[in-house]
PDB file of C-alpha atoms in Angstrom:
ATOM      1  CA  MET A   1      59.206  83.133 -18.714  1.00 34.00           C
ATOM      2  CA  SER A   2      61.430  80.817 -19.754  1.00 30.00           C
ATOM      3  CA  PHE A   3      65.027  80.250 -20.296  1.00 26.00           C
ATOM      4  CA  SER A   4      65.331  80.387 -23.738  1.00 33.00           C
ATOM      5  CA  GLN A   5      63.257  83.592 -23.579  1.00 32.00           C
ATOM      6  CA  TRP A   6      65.257  85.136 -21.473  1.00 27.00           C
ATOM      7  CA  ALA A   7      68.250  84.030 -23.339  1.00 31.00           C
ATOM      8  CA  SER A   8      66.637  85.282 -26.894  1.00 37.00           C
ATOM      9  CA  ILE A   9      66.101  88.667 -25.598  1.00 29.00           C
ATOM     10  CA  PHE A  10      69.891  89.063 -23.794  1.00 29.00           C
ATOM     11  CA  GLY A  11      71.275  87.684 -27.055  1.00 38.00           C
ATOM     12  CA  CYS A  12      69.699  90.573 -28.329  1.00 41.00           C
ATOM     13  CA  THR A  13      71.304  92.257 -25.518  1.00 34.00           C
ATOM     14  CA  THR A  14      74.143  91.592 -25.646  1.00 34.00           C
ATOM     15  CA  ALA A  15      74.266  92.361 -30.053  1.00 42.00           C
ATOM     16  CA  ALA A  16      73.475  95.602 -29.040  1.00 39.00           C
ATOM     17  CA  PHE A  17      76.821  96.492 -27.344  1.00 32.00           C
ATOM     18  CA  ILE A  18      78.672  94.511 -29.292  1.00 34.00           C
ATOM     19  CA  SER A  19      77.458  96.777 -32.488  1.00 41.00           C
ATOM     20  CA  ILE A  20      78.511 100.080 -30.245  1.00 38.00           C
ATOM     21  CA  ALA A  21      81.355  98.268 -28.695  1.00 41.00           C
ATOM     22  CA  PRO A  22      83.269  99.571 -32.031  1.00 46.00           C
ATOM     23  CA  LEU A  23      83.036 102.810 -31.210  1.00 44.00           C
ATOM     24  CA  GLN A  24      84.378 103.234 -27.974  1.00 45.00           C
ATOM     25  CA  ALA A  25      87.370 101.283 -29.428  1.00 47.00           C
ATOM     26  CA  GLU A  26      88.349 104.414 -31.944  1.00 61.00           C
ATOM     27  CA  ALA A  27      91.129 106.133 -31.934  1.00 69.00           C
ATOM     28  CA  ALA A  28      91.048 108.866 -29.382  1.00 88.00           C
ATOM     29  CA  LYS A  29      90.957 112.384 -30.908  1.00 94.00           C
ATOM     30  CA  TYR A  30      92.051 116.167 -29.661  1.00 97.00           C
ATOM     31  CA  GLN A  31      91.768 119.870 -30.188  1.00 97.00           C
ATOM     32  CA  ILE A  32      94.592 122.192 -30.142  1.00 98.00           C
ATOM     33  CA  GLN A  33      93.857 124.994 -27.800  1.00 97.00           C
ATOM     34  CA  SER A  34      96.829 127.224 -26.735  1.00 98.00           C
ATOM     35  CA  GLY A  35     100.150 127.039 -27.223  1.00 98.00           C
ATOM     36  CA  VAL A  36     102.774 129.560 -30.050  1.00 98.00           C
ATOM     37  CA  THR A  37     103.546 128.946 -33.813  1.00 98.00           C
ATOM     38  CA  SER A  38     107.194 129.856 -33.792  1.00 98.00           C
ATOM     39  CA  VAL A  39     108.137 131.227 -36.941  1.00 98.00           C
ATOM     40  CA  TYR A  40     111.973 132.315 -38.649  1.00 98.00           C
ATOM     41  CA  HIS A  41     111.477 133.524 -41.429  1.00 94.00           C
ATOM     42  CA  ASP A  42     114.579 133.956 -44.396  1.00 94.00           C
ATOM     43  CA  LEU A  43     114.839 137.642 -44.416  1.00 95.00           C
ATOM     44  CA  SER A  44     117.791 137.690 -46.076  1.00 95.00           C
ATOM     45  CA  PHE A  45     116.317 135.994 -49.319  1.00 96.00           C
ATOM     46  CA  LEU A  46     112.861 138.126 -48.176  1.00 97.00           C
ATOM     47  CA  SER A  47     115.147 141.667 -48.707  1.00 96.00           C
ATOM     48  CA  SER A  48     115.913 139.981 -52.163  1.00 96.00           C
ATOM     49  CA  ILE A  49     112.990 139.891 -53.228  1.00 96.00           C
ATOM     50  CA  GLY A  50     111.276 142.871 -52.632  1.00 96.00           C
ATOM     51  CA  LEU A  51     110.167 141.747 -48.346  1.00 97.00           C
ATOM     52  CA  ASN A  52     112.482 144.333 -45.825  1.00 97.00           C
ATOM     53  CA  PHE A  53     111.194 143.166 -42.695  1.00 97.00           C
ATOM     54  CA  THR A  54     110.221 146.116 -40.820  1.00 97.00           C
ATOM     55  CA  GLY A  55     108.170 145.980 -37.809  1.00 96.00           C
ATOM     56  CA  SER A  56     105.670 143.401 -35.840  1.00 97.00           C
ATOM     57  CA  ASN A  57     102.772 143.751 -33.372  1.00 98.00           C
ATOM     58  CA  ASN A  58     100.565 141.948 -30.743  1.00 98.00           C
ATOM     59  CA  THR A  59     103.564 138.659 -31.311  1.00 98.00           C
ATOM     60  CA  VAL A  60     104.780 136.494 -28.292  1.00 98.00           C
ATOM     61  CA  THR A  61     107.986 135.027 -27.843  1.00 98.00           C
ATOM     62  CA  PRO A  62     108.855 132.792 -30.041  1.00 98.00           C
ATOM     63  CA  ILE A  63     109.801 128.745 -28.247  1.00 97.00           C
ATOM     64  CA  ASN A  64     113.162 130.070 -28.543  1.00 97.00           C
ATOM     65  CA  SER A  65     116.091 131.266 -30.085  1.00 96.00           C
ATOM     66  CA  ASP A  66     116.038 129.753 -33.072  1.00 96.00           C
ATOM     67  CA  PHE A  67     113.385 131.998 -34.573  1.00 98.00           C
ATOM     68  CA  ILE A  68     112.128 135.596 -35.380  1.00 97.00           C
ATOM     69  CA  VAL A  69     108.426 135.310 -33.757  1.00 98.00           C
ATOM     70  CA  GLY A  70     106.381 134.668 -32.480  1.00 98.00           C
ATOM     71  CA  PHE A  71     102.412 133.676 -32.759  1.00 98.00           C
ATOM     72  CA  GLY A  72     100.080 132.850 -30.408  1.00 98.00           C
ATOM     73  CA  ILE A  73      96.982 130.545 -30.436  1.00 98.00           C
ATOM     74  CA  SER A  74      93.692 131.971 -30.152  1.00 98.00           C
ATOM     75  CA  PRO A  75      90.954 130.564 -28.667  1.00 96.00           C
ATOM     76  CA  THR A  76      88.825 130.338 -31.414  1.00 97.00           C
ATOM     77  CA  THR A  77      90.671 127.386 -32.169  1.00 98.00           C
ATOM     78  CA  ASN A  78      88.451 124.440 -33.927  1.00 97.00           C
ATOM     79  CA  PHE A  79      91.738 122.243 -35.242  1.00 98.00           C
ATOM     80  CA  THR A  80      91.536 118.761 -33.715  1.00 97.00           C
ATOM     81  CA  PHE A  81      93.271 115.849 -35.004  1.00 96.00           C
ATOM     82  CA  SER A  82      93.028 111.447 -34.515  1.00 93.00           C
ATOM     83  CA  ASP A  83      96.241 110.013 -33.000  1.00 85.00           C
ATOM     84  CA  VAL A  84      96.231 107.606 -35.449  1.00 80.00           C
ATOM     85  CA  GLY A  85      99.861 106.783 -37.478  1.00 75.00           C
ATOM     86  CA  GLY A  86     100.936 110.232 -35.558  1.00 70.00           C
ATOM     87  CA  PHE A  87      98.335 112.185 -37.221  1.00 86.00           C
ATOM     88  CA  SER A  88      95.316 111.926 -39.013  1.00 91.00           C
ATOM     89  CA  GLN A  89      91.879 112.865 -39.670  1.00 91.00           C
ATOM     90  CA  LEU A  90      92.295 116.719 -39.972  1.00 95.00           C
ATOM     91  CA  SER A  91      90.159 119.591 -39.838  1.00 96.00           C
ATOM     92  CA  GLY A  92      89.639 122.653 -38.707  1.00 98.00           C
ATOM     93  CA  THR A  93      92.015 125.437 -38.490  1.00 98.00           C
ATOM     94  CA  ILE A  94      94.635 126.839 -35.804  1.00 98.00           C
ATOM     95  CA  GLN A  95      93.885 130.322 -35.443  1.00 98.00           C
ATOM     96  CA  HIS A  96      96.309 132.909 -34.360  1.00 98.00           C
ATOM     97  CA  THR A  97      97.090 136.148 -33.887  1.00 98.00           C
ATOM     98  CA  GLY A  98     100.285 138.423 -34.155  1.00 98.00           C
ATOM     99  CA  THR A  99     101.287 140.268 -37.308  1.00 98.00           C
ATOM    100  CA  VAL A 100     104.852 141.644 -38.909  1.00 98.00           C
ATOM    101  CA  THR A 101     105.404 144.119 -41.590  1.00 98.00           C
ATOM    102  CA  PHE A 102     107.163 144.732 -44.954  1.00 97.00           C
ATOM    103  CA  ASN A 103     108.195 147.564 -46.444  1.00 97.00           C
ATOM    104  CA  LYS A 104     106.669 149.814 -43.597  1.00 96.00           C
ATOM    105  CA  GLU A 105     103.963 149.267 -46.201  1.00 95.00           C
ATOM    106  CA  ILE A 106     102.567 146.054 -45.910  1.00 95.00           C
ATOM    107  CA  THR A 107     100.846 144.259 -43.066  1.00 98.00           C
ATOM    108  CA  ILE A 108      99.573 140.978 -43.076  1.00 98.00           C
ATOM    109  CA  GLY A 109      99.152 137.758 -40.245  1.00 98.00           C
ATOM    110  CA  ASN A 110      96.595 136.814 -37.642  1.00 98.00           C
ATOM    111  CA  PHE A 111      97.333 133.314 -39.171  1.00 98.00           C
ATOM    112  CA  SER A 112      95.312 130.291 -40.160  1.00 98.00           C
ATOM    113  CA  VAL A 113      96.727 126.812 -40.183  1.00 98.00           C
ATOM    114  CA  GLY A 114      94.089 125.007 -42.225  1.00 98.00           C
ATOM    115  CA  TYR A 115      94.750 121.215 -43.746  1.00 97.00           C
ATOM    116  CA  ASP A 116      93.466 120.986 -47.699  1.00 97.00           C
ATOM    117  CA  PRO A 117      94.313 117.127 -48.407  1.00 96.00           C
ATOM    118  CA  THR A 118      94.251 118.663 -51.851  1.00 97.00           C
ATOM    119  CA  ARG A 119      97.247 120.502 -51.956  1.00 97.00           C
ATOM    120  CA  ALA A 120      99.545 117.741 -50.126  1.00 96.00           C
ATOM    121  CA  ILE A 121     101.962 118.004 -53.715  1.00 93.00           C
ATOM    122  CA  ASN A 122     105.066 118.048 -54.223  1.00 91.00           C
ATOM    123  CA  ASN A 123     106.892 118.798 -50.827  1.00 93.00           C
ATOM    124  CA  ALA A 124     103.554 120.462 -49.690  1.00 97.00           C
ATOM    125  CA  SER A 125     101.981 118.394 -46.585  1.00 96.00           C
ATOM    126  CA  GLY A 126      98.513 119.728 -46.679  1.00 97.00           C
ATOM    127  CA  LEU A 127      99.199 121.939 -43.733  1.00 98.00           C
ATOM    128  CA  PHE A 128      98.825 126.048 -45.286  1.00 98.00           C
ATOM    129  CA  LEU A 129      99.456 129.141 -43.995  1.00 98.00           C
ATOM    130  CA  LYS A 130      97.045 132.094 -44.249  1.00 98.00           C
ATOM    131  CA  ASP A 131      97.017 135.426 -44.834  1.00 98.00           C
ATOM    132  CA  THR A 132      93.745 136.974 -42.276  1.00 98.00           C
ATOM    133  CA  VAL A 133      94.551 140.675 -42.897  1.00 98.00           C
ATOM    134  CA  SER A 134      94.786 142.220 -45.703  1.00 97.00           C
ATOM    135  CA  LEU A 135      95.752 140.484 -48.331  1.00 97.00           C
ATOM    136  CA  ASN A 136      93.265 137.184 -46.630  1.00 97.00           C
ATOM    137  CA  LYS A 137      95.721 134.967 -49.228  1.00 98.00           C
ATOM    138  CA  ILE A 138      97.099 131.768 -48.894  1.00 98.00           C
ATOM    139  CA  LEU A 139     100.544 132.957 -48.673  1.00 98.00           C
ATOM    140  CA  PHE A 140     102.376 129.572 -47.724  1.00 98.00           C
ATOM    141  CA  ASP A 141     102.127 125.116 -48.376  1.00 98.00           C
ATOM    142  CA  LEU A 142     104.145 124.160 -44.943  1.00 98.00           C
ATOM    143  CA  SER A 143     106.512 121.437 -46.116  1.00 98.00           C
ATOM    144  CA  ALA A 144     105.536 117.717 -43.865  1.00 95.00           C
ATOM    145  CA  PRO A 145     107.469 118.283 -40.617  1.00 95.00           C
ATOM    146  CA  GLY A 146     111.230 117.287 -39.615  1.00 94.00           C
ATOM    147  CA  ASN A 147     109.849 115.386 -36.650  1.00 93.00           C
ATOM    148  CA  MET A 148     106.772 115.442 -35.274  1.00 94.00           C
ATOM    149  CA  GLU A 149     105.976 115.513 -30.794  1.00 94.00           C
ATOM    150  CA  PHE A 150     102.726 114.446 -29.378  1.00 93.00           C
ATOM    151  CA  ASP A 151     102.282 113.216 -25.762  1.00 93.00           C
ATOM    152  CA  GLY A 152      99.017 112.703 -24.847  1.00 92.00           C
ATOM    153  CA  LYS A 153      99.113 117.094 -23.900  1.00 96.00           C
ATOM    154  CA  ASN A 154     101.422 118.430 -25.868  1.00 97.00           C
ATOM    155  CA  LEU A 155     102.457 118.832 -29.620  1.00 96.00           C
ATOM    156  CA  THR A 156     105.387 119.956 -31.311  1.00 97.00           C
ATOM    157  CA  ILE A 157     104.996 119.744 -35.311  1.00 97.00           C
ATOM    158  CA  ALA A 158     109.193 121.380 -35.703  1.00 97.00           C
ATOM    159  CA  ASN A 159     110.617 121.962 -38.446  1.00 97.00           C
ATOM    160  CA  VAL A 160     108.405 123.057 -40.653  1.00 98.00           C
ATOM    161  CA  LYS A 161     109.854 124.825 -44.392  1.00 98.00           C
ATOM    162  CA  LEU A 162     107.766 127.907 -45.958  1.00 98.00           C
ATOM    163  CA  LEU A 163     107.119 127.782 -49.625  1.00 98.00           C
ATOM    164  CA  PHE A 164     105.650 130.176 -51.949  1.00 98.00           C
ATOM    165  CA  THR A 165     102.284 129.618 -53.459  1.00 98.00           C
ATOM    166  CA  SER A 166     101.173 130.748 -56.176  1.00 97.00           C
ATOM    167  CA  ASP A 167      98.940 132.963 -55.119  1.00 98.00           C
ATOM    168  CA  PHE A 168     101.991 134.412 -52.441  1.00 98.00           C
ATOM    169  CA  ALA A 169     104.059 134.616 -55.893  1.00 98.00           C
ATOM    170  CA  SER A 170     101.452 136.296 -58.046  1.00 97.00           C
ATOM    171  CA  ILE A 171     101.455 139.138 -55.332  1.00 96.00           C
ATOM    172  CA  LEU A 172     104.615 139.773 -55.711  1.00 96.00           C
ATOM    173  CA  GLY A 173     105.234 139.535 -59.955  1.00 96.00           C
ATOM    174  CA  ASP A 174     107.437 136.483 -59.350  1.00 97.00           C
ATOM    175  CA  SER A 175     106.280 133.832 -60.694  1.00 97.00           C
ATOM    176  CA  SER A 176     109.208 131.350 -60.213  1.00 97.00           C
ATOM    177  CA  LEU A 177     109.111 131.693 -56.161  1.00 98.00           C
ATOM    178  CA  LEU A 178     106.724 129.254 -56.198  1.00 97.00           C
ATOM    179  CA  GLY A 179     107.812 125.494 -54.267  1.00 97.00           C
ATOM    180  CA  GLN A 180     110.837 128.049 -52.821  1.00 97.00           C
ATOM    181  CA  VAL A 181     111.611 128.213 -49.321  1.00 97.00           C
ATOM    182  CA  GLY A 182     110.683 131.195 -46.511  1.00 97.00           C
ATOM    183  CA  GLY A 183     111.640 130.363 -43.799  1.00 97.00           C
ATOM    184  CA  THR A 184     110.778 127.236 -41.214  1.00 98.00           C
ATOM    185  CA  ALA A 185     108.446 128.028 -38.014  1.00 98.00           C
ATOM    186  CA  ARG A 186     107.150 124.784 -35.177  1.00 98.00           C
ATOM    187  CA  ILE A 187     104.399 124.738 -33.617  1.00 98.00           C
ATOM    188  CA  ASP A 188     104.184 124.184 -30.187  1.00 98.00           C
ATOM    189  CA  ALA A 189     100.412 123.352 -28.127  1.00 98.00           C
ATOM    190  CA  LYS A 190      98.674 122.137 -25.501  1.00 98.00           C
ATOM    191  CA  VAL A 191      95.883 119.687 -26.691  1.00 97.00           C
ATOM    192  CA  VAL A 192      92.862 118.184 -24.943  1.00 97.00           C
ATOM    193  CA  GLU A 193      91.384 115.432 -25.592  1.00 95.00           C
ATOM    194  CA  VAL A 194      87.438 115.741 -27.425  1.00 92.00           C
ATOM    195  CA  PRO A 195      84.548 113.949 -25.536  1.00 83.00           C
ATOM    196  CA  GLU A 196      84.134 111.160 -26.830  1.00 65.00           C
ATOM    197  CA  SER A 197      81.268 110.564 -29.598  1.00 60.00           C
ATOM    198  CA  THR A 198      77.033 110.161 -28.349  1.00 49.00           C
ATOM    199  CA  SER A 199      76.997 108.266 -31.566  1.00 46.00           C
ATOM    200  CA  ALA A 200      77.242 104.852 -29.535  1.00 44.00           C
ATOM    201  CA  ILE A 201      74.580 106.504 -26.170  1.00 45.00           C
ATOM    202  CA  ALA A 202      72.350 107.046 -29.485  1.00 45.00           C
ATOM    203  CA  PHE A 203      72.642 104.135 -30.788  1.00 44.00           C
ATOM    204  CA  LEU A 204      71.891 102.483 -26.900  1.00 44.00           C
ATOM    205  CA  VAL A 205      67.811 104.894 -26.534  1.00 48.00           C
ATOM    206  CA  ALA A 206      67.316 104.124 -29.577  1.00 49.00           C
ATOM    207  CA  ALA A 207      67.764 100.826 -29.421  1.00 46.00           C
ATOM    208  CA  VAL A 208      65.816 100.587 -26.222  1.00 49.00           C
ATOM    209  CA  PRO A 209      62.325  99.891 -27.929  1.00 53.00           C
ATOM    210  CA  LEU A 210      63.298  97.829 -29.597  1.00 49.00           C
ATOM    211  CA  LEU A 211      64.462  95.377 -26.721  1.00 45.00           C
ATOM    212  CA  ARG A 212      61.182  96.137 -25.542  1.00 52.00           C
ATOM    213  CA  SER A 213      58.844  95.480 -28.370  1.00 51.00           C
ATOM    214  CA  LYS A 214      61.141  91.873 -27.830  1.00 47.00           C
ATOM    215  CA  LEU A 215      60.208  91.531 -24.696  1.00 45.00           C
ATOM    216  CA  ARG A 216      56.719  91.894 -24.711  1.00 52.00           C
ATOM    217  CA  LYS A 217      56.192  89.374 -27.876  1.00 53.00           C
ATOM    218  CA  GLN A 218      58.695  87.201 -25.517  1.00 52.00           C
ATOM    219  CA  MET A 219      56.507  86.630 -22.378  1.00 52.00           C
TER     220      MET A 219
END
């Protein structure tokens, strides 16, 4: 085999690896695995609209005394994000355990935090909090966080306002509640890096038959 034939085949192989390189250079993605979401309810405001906090069940200790109750992040959580720009490419949900009761008869909880970019209007970030126990409605939109910290293993999203949704306002029979602040929240989570996509490997495997064919033609 001539040097020119080897050079041609090597060039094809190099091109394949160059095609793969951008995939390997993509920003890392992470998944939330555990942690706690701490919530402060504005009890005086809630009481003024007929919601009196009367208890909780299966909750955890909040991150600090600034909050009233904590909801443990469930292993069923599949919320992922990228570190591009600090926090992007959001998908999946953060599942929680724990419930709170108002007026000794309305129990909500096992909250699911998800993301919908179409909800990112006015002061909302696109993140939302949904009850999965009784009402099965999105109760609050979450504001953009006042601050956020991420070190590759720990994620803190703090100073988040809980904004009444139209669904919750409708349930309470008061449309003027839409967008009003019902409390604040903070998410403290442990995260792991999502394994690198296998797409690059699949691309290389798919390229092998092509390389073999080119080799046979030039020999």
